[in-house]
PDB file of C-alpha atoms in Angstrom:
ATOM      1  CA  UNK Q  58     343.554  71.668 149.336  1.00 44.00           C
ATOM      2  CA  UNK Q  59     342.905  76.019 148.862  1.00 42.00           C
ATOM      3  CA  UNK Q  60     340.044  74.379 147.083  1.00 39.00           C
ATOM      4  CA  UNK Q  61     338.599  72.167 149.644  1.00 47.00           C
ATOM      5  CA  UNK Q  62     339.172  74.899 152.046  1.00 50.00           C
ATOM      6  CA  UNK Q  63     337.266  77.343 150.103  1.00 47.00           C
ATOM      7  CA  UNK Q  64     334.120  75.361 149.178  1.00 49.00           C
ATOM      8  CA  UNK Q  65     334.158  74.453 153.485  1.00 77.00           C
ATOM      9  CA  UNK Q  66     333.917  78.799 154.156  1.00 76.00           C
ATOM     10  CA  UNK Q  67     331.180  78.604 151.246  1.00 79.00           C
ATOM     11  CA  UNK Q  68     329.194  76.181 152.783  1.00 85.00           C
ATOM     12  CA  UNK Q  69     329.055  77.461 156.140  1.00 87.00           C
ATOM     13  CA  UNK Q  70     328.453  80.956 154.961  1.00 89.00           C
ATOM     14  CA  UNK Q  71     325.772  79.152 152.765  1.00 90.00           C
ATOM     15  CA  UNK Q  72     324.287  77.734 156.250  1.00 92.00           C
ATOM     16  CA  UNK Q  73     324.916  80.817 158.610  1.00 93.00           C
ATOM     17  CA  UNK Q  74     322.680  82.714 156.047  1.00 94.00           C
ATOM     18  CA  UNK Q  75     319.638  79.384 156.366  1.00 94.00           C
ATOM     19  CA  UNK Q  76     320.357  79.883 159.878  1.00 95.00           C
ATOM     20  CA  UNK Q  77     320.511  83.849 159.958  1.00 96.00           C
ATOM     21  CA  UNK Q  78     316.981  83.883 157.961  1.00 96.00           C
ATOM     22  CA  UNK Q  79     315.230  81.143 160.497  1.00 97.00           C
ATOM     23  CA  UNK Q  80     316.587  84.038 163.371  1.00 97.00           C
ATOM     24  CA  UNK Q  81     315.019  87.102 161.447  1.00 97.00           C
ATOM     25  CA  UNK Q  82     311.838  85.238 160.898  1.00 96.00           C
ATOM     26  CA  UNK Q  83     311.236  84.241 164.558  1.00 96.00           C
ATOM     27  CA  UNK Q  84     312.036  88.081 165.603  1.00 96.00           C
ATOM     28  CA  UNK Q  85     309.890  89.140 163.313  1.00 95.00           C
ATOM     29  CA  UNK Q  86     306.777  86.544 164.465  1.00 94.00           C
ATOM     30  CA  UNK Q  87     307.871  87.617 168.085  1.00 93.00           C
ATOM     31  CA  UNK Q  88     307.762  91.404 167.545  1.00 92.00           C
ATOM     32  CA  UNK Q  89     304.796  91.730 165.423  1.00 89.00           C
ATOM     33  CA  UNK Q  90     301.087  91.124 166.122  1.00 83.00           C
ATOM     34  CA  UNK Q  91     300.270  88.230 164.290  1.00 82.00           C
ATOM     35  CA  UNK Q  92     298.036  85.351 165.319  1.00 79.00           C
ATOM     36  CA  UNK Q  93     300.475  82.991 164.881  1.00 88.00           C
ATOM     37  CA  UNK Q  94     302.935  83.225 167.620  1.00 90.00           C
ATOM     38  CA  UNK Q  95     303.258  79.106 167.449  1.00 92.00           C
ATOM     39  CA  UNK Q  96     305.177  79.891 164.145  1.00 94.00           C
ATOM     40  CA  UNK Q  97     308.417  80.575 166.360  1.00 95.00           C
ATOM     41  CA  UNK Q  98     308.291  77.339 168.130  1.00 95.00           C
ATOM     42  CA  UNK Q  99     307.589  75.080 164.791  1.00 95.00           C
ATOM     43  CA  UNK Q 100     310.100  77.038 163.065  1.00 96.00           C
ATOM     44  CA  UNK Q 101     312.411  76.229 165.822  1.00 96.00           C
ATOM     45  CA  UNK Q 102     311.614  72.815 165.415  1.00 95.00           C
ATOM     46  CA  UNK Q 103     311.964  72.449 161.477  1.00 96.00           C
ATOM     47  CA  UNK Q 104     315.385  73.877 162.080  1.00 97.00           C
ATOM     48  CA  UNK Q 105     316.672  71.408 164.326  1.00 96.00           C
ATOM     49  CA  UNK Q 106     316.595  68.161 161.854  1.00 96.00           C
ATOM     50  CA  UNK Q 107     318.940  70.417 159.193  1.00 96.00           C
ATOM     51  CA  UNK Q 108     320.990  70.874 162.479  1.00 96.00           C
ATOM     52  CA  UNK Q 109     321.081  66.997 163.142  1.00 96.00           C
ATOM     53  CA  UNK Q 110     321.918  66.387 159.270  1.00 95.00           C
ATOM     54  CA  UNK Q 111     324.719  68.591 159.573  1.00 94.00           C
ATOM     55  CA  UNK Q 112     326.352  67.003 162.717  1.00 94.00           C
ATOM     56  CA  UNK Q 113     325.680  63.727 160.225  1.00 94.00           C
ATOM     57  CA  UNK Q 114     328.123  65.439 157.867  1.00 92.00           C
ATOM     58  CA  UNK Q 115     331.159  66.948 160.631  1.00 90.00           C
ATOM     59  CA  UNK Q 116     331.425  63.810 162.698  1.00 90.00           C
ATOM     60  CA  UNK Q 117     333.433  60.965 161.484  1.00 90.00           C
ATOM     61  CA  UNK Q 118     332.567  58.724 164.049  1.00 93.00           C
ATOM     62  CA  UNK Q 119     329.776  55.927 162.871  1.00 93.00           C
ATOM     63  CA  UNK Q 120     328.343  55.806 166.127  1.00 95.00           C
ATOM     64  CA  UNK Q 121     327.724  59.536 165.850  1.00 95.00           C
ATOM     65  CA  UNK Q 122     326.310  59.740 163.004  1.00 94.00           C
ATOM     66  CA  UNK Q 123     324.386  56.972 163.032  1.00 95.00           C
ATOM     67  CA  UNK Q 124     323.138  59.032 166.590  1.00 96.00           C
ATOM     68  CA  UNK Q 125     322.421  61.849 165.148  1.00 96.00           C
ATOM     69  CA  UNK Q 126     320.814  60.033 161.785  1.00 96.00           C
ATOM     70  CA  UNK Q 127     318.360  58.754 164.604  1.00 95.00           C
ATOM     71  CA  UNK Q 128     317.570  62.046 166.296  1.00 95.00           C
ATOM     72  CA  UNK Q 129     317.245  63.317 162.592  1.00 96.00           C
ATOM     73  CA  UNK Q 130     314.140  60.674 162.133  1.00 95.00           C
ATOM     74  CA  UNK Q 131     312.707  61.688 165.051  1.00 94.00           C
ATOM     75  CA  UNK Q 132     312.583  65.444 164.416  1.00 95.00           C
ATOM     76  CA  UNK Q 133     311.774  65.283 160.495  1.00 96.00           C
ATOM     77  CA  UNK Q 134     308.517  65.018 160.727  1.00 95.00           C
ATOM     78  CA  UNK Q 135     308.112  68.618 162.375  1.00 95.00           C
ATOM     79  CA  UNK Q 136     309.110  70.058 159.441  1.00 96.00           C
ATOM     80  CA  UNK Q 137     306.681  68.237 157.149  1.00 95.00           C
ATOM     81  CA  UNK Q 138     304.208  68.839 159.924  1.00 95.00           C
ATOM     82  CA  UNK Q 139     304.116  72.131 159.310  1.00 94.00           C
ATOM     83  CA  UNK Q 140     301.251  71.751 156.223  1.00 94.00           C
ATOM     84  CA  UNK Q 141     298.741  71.161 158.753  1.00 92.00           C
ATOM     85  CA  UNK Q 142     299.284  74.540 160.446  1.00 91.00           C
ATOM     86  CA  UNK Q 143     297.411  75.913 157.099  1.00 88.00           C
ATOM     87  CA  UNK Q 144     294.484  74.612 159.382  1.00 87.00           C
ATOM     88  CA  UNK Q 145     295.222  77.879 161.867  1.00 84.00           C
ATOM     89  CA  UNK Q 146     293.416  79.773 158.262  1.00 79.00           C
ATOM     90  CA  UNK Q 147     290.025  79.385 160.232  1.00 74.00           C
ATOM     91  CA  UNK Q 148     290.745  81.430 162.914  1.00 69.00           C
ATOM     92  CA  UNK Q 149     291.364  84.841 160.855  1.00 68.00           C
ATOM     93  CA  UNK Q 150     288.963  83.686 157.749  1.00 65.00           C
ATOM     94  CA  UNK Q 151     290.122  82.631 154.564  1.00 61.00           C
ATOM     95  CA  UNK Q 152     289.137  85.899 152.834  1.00 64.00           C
ATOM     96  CA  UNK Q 153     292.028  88.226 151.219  1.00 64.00           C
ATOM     97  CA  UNK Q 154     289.536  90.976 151.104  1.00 67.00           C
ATOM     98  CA  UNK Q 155     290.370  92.724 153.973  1.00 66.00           C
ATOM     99  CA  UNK Q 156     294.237  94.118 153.938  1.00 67.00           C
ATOM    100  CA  UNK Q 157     295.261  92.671 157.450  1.00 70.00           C
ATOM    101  CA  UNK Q 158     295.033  89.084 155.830  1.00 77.00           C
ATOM    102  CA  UNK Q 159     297.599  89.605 153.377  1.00 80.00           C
ATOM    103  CA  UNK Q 160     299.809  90.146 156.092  1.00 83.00           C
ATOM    104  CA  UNK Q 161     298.255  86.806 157.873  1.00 83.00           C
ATOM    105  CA  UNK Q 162     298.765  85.010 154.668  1.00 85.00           C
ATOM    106  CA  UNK Q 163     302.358  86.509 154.245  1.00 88.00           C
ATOM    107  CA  UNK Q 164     303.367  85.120 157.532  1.00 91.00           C
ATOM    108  CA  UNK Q 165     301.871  81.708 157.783  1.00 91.00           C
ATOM    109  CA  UNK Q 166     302.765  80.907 154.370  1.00 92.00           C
ATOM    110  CA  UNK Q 167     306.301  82.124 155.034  1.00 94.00           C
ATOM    111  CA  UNK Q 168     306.924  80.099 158.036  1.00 95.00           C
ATOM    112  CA  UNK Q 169     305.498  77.363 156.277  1.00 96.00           C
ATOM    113  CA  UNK Q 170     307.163  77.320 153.612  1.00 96.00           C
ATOM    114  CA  UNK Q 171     310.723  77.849 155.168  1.00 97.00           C
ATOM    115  CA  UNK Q 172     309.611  74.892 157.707  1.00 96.00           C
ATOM    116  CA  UNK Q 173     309.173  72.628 154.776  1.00 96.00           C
ATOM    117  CA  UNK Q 174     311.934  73.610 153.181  1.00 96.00           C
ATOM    118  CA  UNK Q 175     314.573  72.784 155.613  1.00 97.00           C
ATOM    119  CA  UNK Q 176     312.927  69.512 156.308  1.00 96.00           C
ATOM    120  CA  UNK Q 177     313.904  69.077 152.688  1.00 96.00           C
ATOM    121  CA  UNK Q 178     317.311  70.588 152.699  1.00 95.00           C
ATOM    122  CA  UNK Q 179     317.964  68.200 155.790  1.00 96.00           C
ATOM    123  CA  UNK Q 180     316.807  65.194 153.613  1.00 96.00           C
ATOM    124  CA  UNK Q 181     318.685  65.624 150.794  1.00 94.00           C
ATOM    125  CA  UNK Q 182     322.244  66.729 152.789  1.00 94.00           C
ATOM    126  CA  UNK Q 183     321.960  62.788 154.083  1.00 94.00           C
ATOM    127  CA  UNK Q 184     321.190  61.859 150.537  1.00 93.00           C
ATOM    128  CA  UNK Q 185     324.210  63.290 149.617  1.00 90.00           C
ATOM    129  CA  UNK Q 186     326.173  61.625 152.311  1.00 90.00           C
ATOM    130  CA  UNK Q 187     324.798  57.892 152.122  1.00 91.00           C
ATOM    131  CA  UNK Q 188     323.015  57.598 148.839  1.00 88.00           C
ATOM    132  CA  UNK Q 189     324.793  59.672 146.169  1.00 79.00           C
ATOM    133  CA  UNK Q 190     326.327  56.677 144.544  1.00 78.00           C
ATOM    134  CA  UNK Q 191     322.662  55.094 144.640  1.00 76.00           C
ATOM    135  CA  UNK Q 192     320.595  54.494 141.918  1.00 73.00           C
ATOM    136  CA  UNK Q 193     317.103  56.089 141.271  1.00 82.00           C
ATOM    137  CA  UNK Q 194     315.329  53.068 142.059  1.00 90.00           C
ATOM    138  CA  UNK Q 195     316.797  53.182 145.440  1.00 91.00           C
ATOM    139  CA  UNK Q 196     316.299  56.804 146.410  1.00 92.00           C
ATOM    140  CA  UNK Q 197     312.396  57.006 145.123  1.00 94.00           C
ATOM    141  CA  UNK Q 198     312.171  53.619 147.916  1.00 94.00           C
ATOM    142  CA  UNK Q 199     313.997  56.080 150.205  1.00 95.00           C
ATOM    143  CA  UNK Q 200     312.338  59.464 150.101  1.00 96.00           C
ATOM    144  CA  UNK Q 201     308.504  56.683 150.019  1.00 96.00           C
ATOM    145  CA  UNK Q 202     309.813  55.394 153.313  1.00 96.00           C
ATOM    146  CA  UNK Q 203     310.514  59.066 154.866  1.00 96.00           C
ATOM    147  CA  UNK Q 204     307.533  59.751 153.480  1.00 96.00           C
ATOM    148  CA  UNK Q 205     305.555  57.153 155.310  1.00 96.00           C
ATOM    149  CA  UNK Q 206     307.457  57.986 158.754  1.00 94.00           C
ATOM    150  CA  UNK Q 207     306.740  61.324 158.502  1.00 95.00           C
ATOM    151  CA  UNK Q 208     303.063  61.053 158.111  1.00 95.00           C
ATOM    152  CA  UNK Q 209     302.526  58.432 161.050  1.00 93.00           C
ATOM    153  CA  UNK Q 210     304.681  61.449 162.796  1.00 92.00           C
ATOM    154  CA  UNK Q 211     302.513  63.872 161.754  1.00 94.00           C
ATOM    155  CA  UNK Q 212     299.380  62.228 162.716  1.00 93.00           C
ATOM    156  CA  UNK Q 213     300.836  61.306 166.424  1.00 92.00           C
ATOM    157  CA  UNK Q 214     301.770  65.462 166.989  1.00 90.00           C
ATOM    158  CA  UNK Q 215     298.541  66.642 164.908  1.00 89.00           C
ATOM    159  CA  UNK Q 216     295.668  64.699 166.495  1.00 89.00           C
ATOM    160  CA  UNK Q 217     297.375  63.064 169.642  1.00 87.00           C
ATOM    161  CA  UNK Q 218     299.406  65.717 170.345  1.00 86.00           C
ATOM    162  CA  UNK Q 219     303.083  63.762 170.821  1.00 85.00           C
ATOM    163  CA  UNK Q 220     306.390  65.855 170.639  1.00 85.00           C
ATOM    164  CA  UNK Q 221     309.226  64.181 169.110  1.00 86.00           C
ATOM    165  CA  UNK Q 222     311.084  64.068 172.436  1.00 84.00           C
ATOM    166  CA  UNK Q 223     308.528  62.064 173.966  1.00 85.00           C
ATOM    167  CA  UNK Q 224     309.932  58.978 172.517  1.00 83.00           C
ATOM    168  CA  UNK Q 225     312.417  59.380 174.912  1.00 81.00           C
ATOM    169  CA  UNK Q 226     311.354  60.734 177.620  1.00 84.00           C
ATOM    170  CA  UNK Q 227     307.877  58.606 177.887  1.00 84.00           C
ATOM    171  CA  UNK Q 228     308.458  56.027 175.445  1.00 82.00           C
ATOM    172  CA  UNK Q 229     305.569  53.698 176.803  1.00 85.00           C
ATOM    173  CA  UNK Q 230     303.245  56.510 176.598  1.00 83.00           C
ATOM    174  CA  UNK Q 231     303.873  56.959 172.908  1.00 84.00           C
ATOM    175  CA  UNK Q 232     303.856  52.943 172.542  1.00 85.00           C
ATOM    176  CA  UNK Q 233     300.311  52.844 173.905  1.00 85.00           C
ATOM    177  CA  UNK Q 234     298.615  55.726 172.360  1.00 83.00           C
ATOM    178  CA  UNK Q 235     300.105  54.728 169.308  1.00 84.00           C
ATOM    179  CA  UNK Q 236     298.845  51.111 168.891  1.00 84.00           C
ATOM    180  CA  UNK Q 237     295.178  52.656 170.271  1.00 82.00           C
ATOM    181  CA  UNK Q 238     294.989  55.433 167.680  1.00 83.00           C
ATOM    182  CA  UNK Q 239     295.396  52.608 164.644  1.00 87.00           C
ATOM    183  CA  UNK Q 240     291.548  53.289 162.806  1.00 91.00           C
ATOM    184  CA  UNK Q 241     290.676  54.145 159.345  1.00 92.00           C
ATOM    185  CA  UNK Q 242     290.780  57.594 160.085  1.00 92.00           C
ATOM    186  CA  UNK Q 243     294.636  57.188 160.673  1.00 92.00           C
ATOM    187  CA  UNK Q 244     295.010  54.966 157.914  1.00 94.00           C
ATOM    188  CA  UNK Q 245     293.921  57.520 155.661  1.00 95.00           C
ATOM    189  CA  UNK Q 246     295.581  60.461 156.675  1.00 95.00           C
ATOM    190  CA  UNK Q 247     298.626  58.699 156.602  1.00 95.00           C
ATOM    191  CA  UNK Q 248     298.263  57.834 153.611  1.00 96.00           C
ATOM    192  CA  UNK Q 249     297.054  60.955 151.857  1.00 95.00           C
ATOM    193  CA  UNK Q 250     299.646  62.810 153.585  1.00 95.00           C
ATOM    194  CA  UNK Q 251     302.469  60.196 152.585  1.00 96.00           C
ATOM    195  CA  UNK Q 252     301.577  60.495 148.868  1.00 96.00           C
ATOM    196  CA  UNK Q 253     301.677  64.469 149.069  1.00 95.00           C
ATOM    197  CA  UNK Q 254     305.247  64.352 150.821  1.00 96.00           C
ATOM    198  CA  UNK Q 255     306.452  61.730 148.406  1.00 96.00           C
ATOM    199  CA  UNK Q 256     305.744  63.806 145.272  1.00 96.00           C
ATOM    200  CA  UNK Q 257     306.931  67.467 147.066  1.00 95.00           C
ATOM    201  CA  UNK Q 258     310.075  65.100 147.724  1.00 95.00           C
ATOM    202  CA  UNK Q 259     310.367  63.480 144.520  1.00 94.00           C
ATOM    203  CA  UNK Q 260     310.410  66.717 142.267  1.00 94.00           C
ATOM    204  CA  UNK Q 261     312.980  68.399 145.141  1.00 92.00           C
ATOM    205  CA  UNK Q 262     315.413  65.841 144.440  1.00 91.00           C
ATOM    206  CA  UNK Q 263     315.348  64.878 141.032  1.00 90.00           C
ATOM    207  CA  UNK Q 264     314.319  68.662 140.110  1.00 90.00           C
ATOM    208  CA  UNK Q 265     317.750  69.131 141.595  1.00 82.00           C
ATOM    209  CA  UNK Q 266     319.815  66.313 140.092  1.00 77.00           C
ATOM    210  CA  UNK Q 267     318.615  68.220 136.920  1.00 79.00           C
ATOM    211  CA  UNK Q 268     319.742  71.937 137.793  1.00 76.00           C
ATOM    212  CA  UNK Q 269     323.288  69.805 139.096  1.00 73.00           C
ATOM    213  CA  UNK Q 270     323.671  68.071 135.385  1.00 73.00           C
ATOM    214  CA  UNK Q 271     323.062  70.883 133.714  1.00 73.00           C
ATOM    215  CA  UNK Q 272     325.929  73.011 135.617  1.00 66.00           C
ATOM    216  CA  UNK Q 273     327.911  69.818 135.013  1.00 67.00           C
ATOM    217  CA  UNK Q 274     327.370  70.350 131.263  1.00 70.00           C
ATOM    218  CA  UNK Q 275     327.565  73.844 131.032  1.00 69.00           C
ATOM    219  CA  UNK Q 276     331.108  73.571 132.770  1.00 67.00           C
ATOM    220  CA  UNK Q 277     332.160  71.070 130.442  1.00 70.00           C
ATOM    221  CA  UNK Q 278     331.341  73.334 127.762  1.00 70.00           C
ATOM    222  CA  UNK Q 279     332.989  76.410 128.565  1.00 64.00           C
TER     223      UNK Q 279
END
């Protein structure tokens, strides 16, 4: 029980520290002058599906967690959205000759990065809670279905300019402007951008089942 109890404090220190660095890193968008004050907001927004995964893992309730599973699919692709916002490189040139770009670079990349990370982290925490006894077969279909999602997600808030909240509170708008944006161009981007997620997902997850074994091992040993 002292054991159970302990690895609980761990993993909400673990998450107050996710959630602590998230904080710093808005602050820091908000006080500085960088060009990329939208960071905060899609920052914000990668944050929230980790949130959602984690009410997954407290509530006991089915109905909960099945809730917050949904809201979780909804706000997923935000995270993985965040790629695209290398796109906001045109506005400040692509050149690293000039010293204020390495501090352009340093933030974009940084709040990209830690966007796409905790769309991952939030992926794998439901993993852990309704696939772990699943084999691989079943977890590559899995993290190729996210995948998919994600991408038609990503197109919808990218080039139609949907939030995740619209489902809900305009649901017929979203309908519509879905079912008129179908075209090769969508098919495509979908696509490309499905593949990319799969294989970022794909080494995440089995990259970590392979760091996991080998602590397994090295426990066994000693």
């Amino acid at each position: 029980m002292g054991y159970k109890n302990a690895m609980t404090k761990r993993n909400v220190m673990n998450m107050l520290v996710v959630h602590l660095v998230v904080l710093v890193f808005i602050l820091f968008v908000l006080v500085t002058p960088t060009h990329f004050d939208f960071l905060m907001w899609n920052v914000f927004l990668a944050l929230l599906p980790l949130d959602f995964a984690l009410l997954v893992l407290i509530f006991k309730s089915k109905l909960l967690q099945a809730f917050f599973s949904l809201l979780w699919l909804l706000f997923f692709p935000n995270t993985m959205y965040m790629i695209t916002d290398f796109i906001h490189l045109q506005y400040i040139s692509d050149s690293l000759d000039v010293r204020y770009q390495y501090f352009n670079y340093s933030v974009l990349s940084a709040g990209i990065f830690i966007g796409v990370y905790l769309g991952i982290l939030s992926l794998e925490l439901l993993i852990q809670k309704f696939f772990i006894k699943r084999g691989g077969i079943t977890v590559l279909v899995l993290l190729a279905i996210v995948s998919l999602v994600s991408s038609i997600g990503i197109y919808l808030g990218r080039f139609l300019r949907l939030n995740s909240w619209d489902v809900f509170t305009n649901f017929k708008f979203v309908l519509a402007n879905t079912q008129d944006a179908v075209s090769a161009h969508m098919v495509a981007f979908v696509l490309l951008f499905a593949g990319a997620q799969f294989a970022i997902l794909v080494v995440y997850h089995f990259g970590g089942r392979l760091l996991a074994n080998l602590a397994v091992e090295d426990s066994q040993r000693n």
